[in-house]
Amino acid sequence: MDNTRAETEFDWRPNISIEEGIESMIKKYS
């Protein structure tokens, strides 16, 4: 179960990081 959780985290983490990072940058430099 630990392995599945880690894989799931890695699966959605990058997507959230990229989307959130871009939105955060736009809001910061807007």
mmCIF file of C-alpha atoms in Angstrom:
data_model
loop_
_atom_site.group_PDB
_atom_site.id
_atom_site.type_symbol
_atom_site.label_atom_id
_atom_site.label_comp_id
_atom_site.label_asym_id
_atom_site.label_seq_id
_atom_site.Cartn_x
_atom_site.Cartn_y
_atom_site.Cartn_z
ATOM 1 C CA MET A 1 0.000 0.000 0.000
ATOM 2 C CA ASP A 2 2.907 2.329 0.738
ATOM 3 C CA ASN A 3 4.228 1.818 -2.782
ATOM 4 C CA THR A 4 0.857 2.606 -4.360
ATOM 5 C CA ARG A 5 0.531 5.760 -2.307
ATOM 6 C CA ALA A 6 3.991 6.963 -3.319
ATOM 7 C CA GLU A 7 3.265 6.276 -6.989
ATOM 8 C CA THR A 8 -0.060 8.104 -6.806
ATOM 9 C CA GLU A 9 1.575 11.083 -5.128
ATOM 10 C CA PHE A 10 4.235 11.245 -7.840
ATOM 11 C CA ASP A 11 1.505 10.927 -10.476
ATOM 12 C CA TRP A 12 -0.494 13.996 -9.474
ATOM 13 C CA ARG A 13 2.169 15.961 -7.640
ATOM 14 C CA PRO A 14 4.057 17.112 -10.782
ATOM 15 C CA ASN A 15 0.837 18.213 -12.486
ATOM 16 C CA ILE A 16 -0.275 20.223 -9.473
ATOM 17 C CA SER A 17 3.209 21.676 -9.026
ATOM 18 C CA ILE A 18 3.400 22.890 -12.624
ATOM 19 C CA GLU A 19 -0.157 24.279 -12.741
ATOM 20 C CA GLU A 20 0.070 25.860 -9.292
ATOM 21 C CA GLY A 21 3.560 27.183 -9.961
ATOM 22 C CA ILE A 22 2.526 28.905 -13.180
ATOM 23 C CA GLU A 23 -0.603 30.380 -11.576
ATOM 24 C CA SER A 24 1.424 31.529 -8.574
ATOM 25 C CA MET A 25 4.019 33.174 -10.828
ATOM 26 C CA ILE A 26 1.351 34.933 -12.881
ATOM 27 C CA LYS A 27 -0.344 36.235 -9.737
ATOM 28 C CA LYS A 28 2.990 37.313 -8.251
ATOM 29 C CA TYR A 29 4.256 39.131 -11.349
ATOM 30 C CA SER A 30 0.861 40.430 -12.489
#
